[in-house]
C-alpha cells in the first residue's frame, strides 16, 4: 500500500482537502439540487474542528471544547456555505444579478460567488460600519457597493423590496437556499465527532446560522446519523441583543460589527431552535467578547473576528451549567483578518518601534 493510500485510509473525507469537491457535491443527497443545477463552488466547507484546551482549562471540568473554524472558508466566513447554494440556484433560475444587505461578510461572499457565476453583485452596506477587510474583498471581487446612511436593518428592508420590484435575486438568509447550504456545517461536525455535541455555541445576528445548524442537526438525527441533538446556545452582543431581550433594538451598537443587528429576520426560527433543543440565549459584553478574542489568538493560535469570539465568551459565561463529560462546539464564524483595526486596537502584544537597525539594540530590547 502506498503512503498516500495509507494516509487516505486513516483520514475521513472532510480531511482530504485536495479531493474535496465543495459542499454541494459532498452533501448532494441532502441538498435541493439536481443534475441541472450549475454548481458554483470555491471548494467551501470541510473546515477544521480544533480542540481549544485553554478554554477547557478555564471551565475547569472534564469537558472537550472544539472550535469549528469556519473562518477558513474561501472568503473567510461561514457565508460561503450558504452562498454556493444561493448563487448556484440563482444561476439555475437564470438570474443575471443578485443583491444583499450586509454587515460585511455576506457582501464579500455574495460578490465572490456571483462574479464567478458571471452575475452582477449589488451589496447594500451601513456606511462606516463594515470592517476594512470585508469592504476590501467586496471591491476586489467586483461588487457594486451601495453604502447607506443607515444600519443593517434598514439596508435589509431596502433589498427585500428591491428584490420584489426589480430583476435582482435576494441572497440574504431569507433566501432558503442559504440555510440549506449552511446546515452542512452541522453535518461536518457529526461526521467528524461521530456524534452531535452536547452544546453548540454560536453568535447570532440575523439568526440565519443558528437556524441552519438546527436544521442540519435535526436532519442527521432523523436519519440516525446521530443519537442526540445538541442544546443550541445562541449569543449576542449586549448592545445589540434583540433575541436575548425579546424586542427590537432600534440603534444596535457593538464592537462586533458583524452582528450589529437590531431586528433579526429569522427571529421565530431561532426561538424555535432554542426552545426545541432546550437551549438558551444570552448576551455578552464587548469586553467579554474582546477577552475571548484575545484568548483564542494568544493561547490557541486562532485569529477569529470579534463576532465569532462571542460564542466562546458566551460559553465561558455559562461554564457553571456545563455537565462533566460534555462535548461542546463553538462556531467561529469569521476570520480575524477581516477586521485588522479591531486587532491592532485590542491586543496584549509588545510592539516596540523606532529601533536602530543593529543587533545590540535588538538584543537589549529583547532583554539579553
Ligand atoms: N458571525 C459573523 C462573522 C457574521 O458575519 C455574522 C453575520 C454572524 C456571525 C451572525 O450570523 O446573521 O446568521 O445570525 N453576518 C451578516 C453579514 C449579517 O451581513 O455578513 P447570522
mmCIF file of N, CA and C and ligand atoms in Angstrom, residues 77-79 101-107 134 152 172-173 178 182 203-210 258-259 261 266 305 307-308 333-334, ligand 1:
data_model
loop_
_atom_site.group_PDB
_atom_site.id
_atom_site.type_symbol
_atom_site.label_atom_id
_atom_site.label_comp_id
_atom_site.label_asym_id
_atom_site.label_seq_id
_atom_site.Cartn_x
_atom_site.Cartn_y
_atom_site.Cartn_z
ATOM 1 N N UNK A 77 -15.419 33.361 5.752
ATOM 2 C CA UNK A 77 -16.539 33.253 6.694
ATOM 3 C C UNK A 77 -17.486 32.122 6.291
ATOM 4 N N UNK A 78 -18.373 31.785 7.240
ATOM 5 C CA UNK A 78 -19.364 30.715 7.008
ATOM 6 C C UNK A 78 -20.337 31.054 5.892
ATOM 7 N N UNK A 79 -20.378 32.313 5.485
ATOM 8 C CA UNK A 79 -21.354 32.722 4.472
ATOM 9 C C UNK A 79 -21.173 31.941 3.173
ATOM 10 N N UNK A 101 -28.153 42.824 1.636
ATOM 11 C CA UNK A 101 -27.748 43.792 2.660
ATOM 12 C C UNK A 101 -26.681 43.078 3.457
ATOM 13 N N UNK A 102 -25.737 43.841 4.034
ATOM 14 C CA UNK A 102 -24.689 43.116 4.745
ATOM 15 C C UNK A 102 -23.934 43.966 5.744
ATOM 16 N N UNK A 103 -23.523 43.313 6.832
ATOM 17 C CA UNK A 103 -22.563 43.934 7.743
ATOM 18 C C UNK A 103 -21.136 43.634 7.257
ATOM 19 N N UNK A 104 -21.000 42.975 6.121
ATOM 20 C CA UNK A 104 -19.692 42.799 5.504
ATOM 21 C C UNK A 104 -19.411 41.416 4.934
ATOM 22 N N UNK A 105 -19.628 40.393 5.730
ATOM 23 C CA UNK A 105 -19.269 39.056 5.253
ATOM 24 C C UNK A 105 -20.166 38.550 4.134
ATOM 25 N N UNK A 106 -21.463 38.792 4.264
ATOM 26 C CA UNK A 106 -22.372 38.360 3.195
ATOM 27 C C UNK A 106 -22.007 39.060 1.895
ATOM 28 N N UNK A 107 -21.643 40.334 1.983
ATOM 29 C CA UNK A 107 -21.327 41.074 0.757
ATOM 30 C C UNK A 107 -20.061 40.524 0.101
ATOM 31 N N UNK A 134 -13.449 43.257 4.905
ATOM 32 C CA UNK A 134 -14.674 42.835 4.206
ATOM 33 C C UNK A 134 -14.975 43.779 3.041
ATOM 34 N N UNK A 152 -27.838 48.097 9.274
ATOM 35 C CA UNK A 152 -28.114 46.860 8.534
ATOM 36 C C UNK A 152 -29.611 46.631 8.357
ATOM 37 N N UNK A 172 -29.742 37.267 0.867
ATOM 38 C CA UNK A 172 -29.661 37.268 2.343
ATOM 39 C C UNK A 172 -30.257 35.962 2.870
ATOM 40 N N UNK A 173 -30.185 35.770 4.204
ATOM 41 C CA UNK A 173 -30.617 34.467 4.726
ATOM 42 C C UNK A 173 -32.135 34.272 4.748
ATOM 43 N N UNK A 178 -29.777 29.611 1.202
ATOM 44 C CA UNK A 178 -28.676 29.967 2.110
ATOM 45 C C UNK A 178 -28.674 29.020 3.321
ATOM 46 N N UNK A 182 -25.826 26.278 4.593
ATOM 47 C CA UNK A 182 -25.180 26.460 5.899
ATOM 48 C C UNK A 182 -25.417 25.285 6.855
ATOM 49 N N UNK A 203 -22.645 32.591 17.660
ATOM 50 C CA UNK A 203 -23.069 34.000 17.691
ATOM 51 C C UNK A 203 -24.321 34.183 16.834
ATOM 52 N N UNK A 204 -25.157 35.157 17.210
ATOM 53 C CA UNK A 204 -26.376 35.404 16.431
ATOM 54 C C UNK A 204 -26.446 36.861 15.999
ATOM 55 N N UNK A 205 -26.780 37.070 14.734
ATOM 56 C CA UNK A 205 -27.024 38.408 14.206
ATOM 57 C C UNK A 205 -28.425 38.403 13.629
ATOM 58 N N UNK A 206 -28.507 38.052 12.354
ATOM 59 C CA UNK A 206 -29.811 37.915 11.709
ATOM 60 C C UNK A 206 -30.421 36.543 12.001
ATOM 61 N N UNK A 207 -29.659 35.699 12.673
ATOM 62 C CA UNK A 207 -30.091 34.383 13.164
ATOM 63 C C UNK A 207 -30.340 33.340 12.074
ATOM 64 N N UNK A 208 -29.734 33.531 10.925
ATOM 65 C CA UNK A 208 -29.812 32.517 9.876
ATOM 66 C C UNK A 208 -28.957 31.303 10.216
ATOM 67 N N UNK A 209 -27.792 31.554 10.812
ATOM 68 C CA UNK A 209 -26.870 30.439 11.021
ATOM 69 C C UNK A 209 -27.366 29.485 12.107
ATOM 70 N N UNK A 210 -27.916 30.011 13.193
ATOM 71 C CA UNK A 210 -28.440 29.112 14.234
ATOM 72 C C UNK A 210 -29.608 28.295 13.657
ATOM 73 N N UNK A 258 -20.158 42.695 12.797
ATOM 74 C CA UNK A 258 -20.818 41.648 12.001
ATOM 75 C C UNK A 258 -22.202 41.328 12.546
ATOM 76 N N UNK A 259 -22.373 41.466 13.865
ATOM 77 C CA UNK A 259 -23.661 41.118 14.481
ATOM 78 C C UNK A 259 -24.352 42.362 15.059
ATOM 79 N N UNK A 261 -27.039 44.058 14.661
ATOM 80 C CA UNK A 261 -28.347 43.894 14.021
ATOM 81 C C UNK A 261 -29.430 43.988 15.102
ATOM 82 N N UNK A 266 -34.712 36.168 11.058
ATOM 83 C CA UNK A 266 -35.018 34.768 11.394
ATOM 84 C C UNK A 266 -35.371 34.593 12.877
ATOM 85 N N UNK A 305 -12.817 36.745 14.064
ATOM 86 C CA UNK A 305 -13.283 38.123 14.201
ATOM 87 C C UNK A 305 -14.085 38.275 15.493
ATOM 88 N N UNK A 307 -17.101 39.109 16.346
ATOM 89 C CA UNK A 307 -18.433 38.479 16.415
ATOM 90 C C UNK A 307 -18.309 36.985 16.709
ATOM 91 N N UNK A 308 -17.321 36.347 16.120
ATOM 92 C CA UNK A 308 -17.134 34.902 16.311
ATOM 93 C C UNK A 308 -16.767 34.588 17.750
ATOM 94 N N UNK A 333 -17.226 31.933 13.297
ATOM 95 C CA UNK A 333 -17.880 32.198 12.018
ATOM 96 C C UNK A 333 -17.034 32.940 10.986
ATOM 97 N N UNK A 334 -16.059 33.735 11.466
ATOM 98 C CA UNK A 334 -15.303 34.553 10.518
ATOM 99 C C UNK A 334 -13.834 34.689 10.901
HETATM 100 N N1 LIG B 1 -20.583 35.925 12.677
HETATM 101 C C1 LIG B 1 -20.166 36.623 11.611
HETATM 102 C C2 LIG B 1 -18.706 36.744 11.376
HETATM 103 C C3 LIG B 1 -21.115 37.216 10.741
HETATM 104 O O1 LIG B 1 -20.696 37.895 9.679
HETATM 105 C C4 LIG B 1 -22.496 37.078 11.020
HETATM 106 C C5 LIG B 1 -23.498 37.692 10.168
HETATM 107 C C6 LIG B 1 -22.861 36.326 12.156
HETATM 108 C C7 LIG B 1 -21.885 35.770 12.952
HETATM 109 C C8 LIG B 1 -24.278 36.108 12.516
HETATM 110 O O2 LIG B 1 -24.881 35.187 11.664
HETATM 111 O O3 LIG B 1 -26.767 36.569 10.875
HETATM 112 O O4 LIG B 1 -26.730 34.106 10.544
HETATM 113 O O5 LIG B 1 -27.047 35.076 12.813
HETATM 114 N N2 LIG B 1 -23.221 38.472 9.215
HETATM 115 C C9 LIG B 1 -24.202 39.002 8.248
HETATM 116 C C10 LIG B 1 -23.484 39.733 7.134
HETATM 117 C C11 LIG B 1 -25.309 39.745 8.862
HETATM 118 O O6 LIG B 1 -24.083 40.617 6.512
HETATM 119 O O7 LIG B 1 -22.344 39.415 6.835
HETATM 120 P P1 LIG B 1 -26.450 35.224 11.457
#
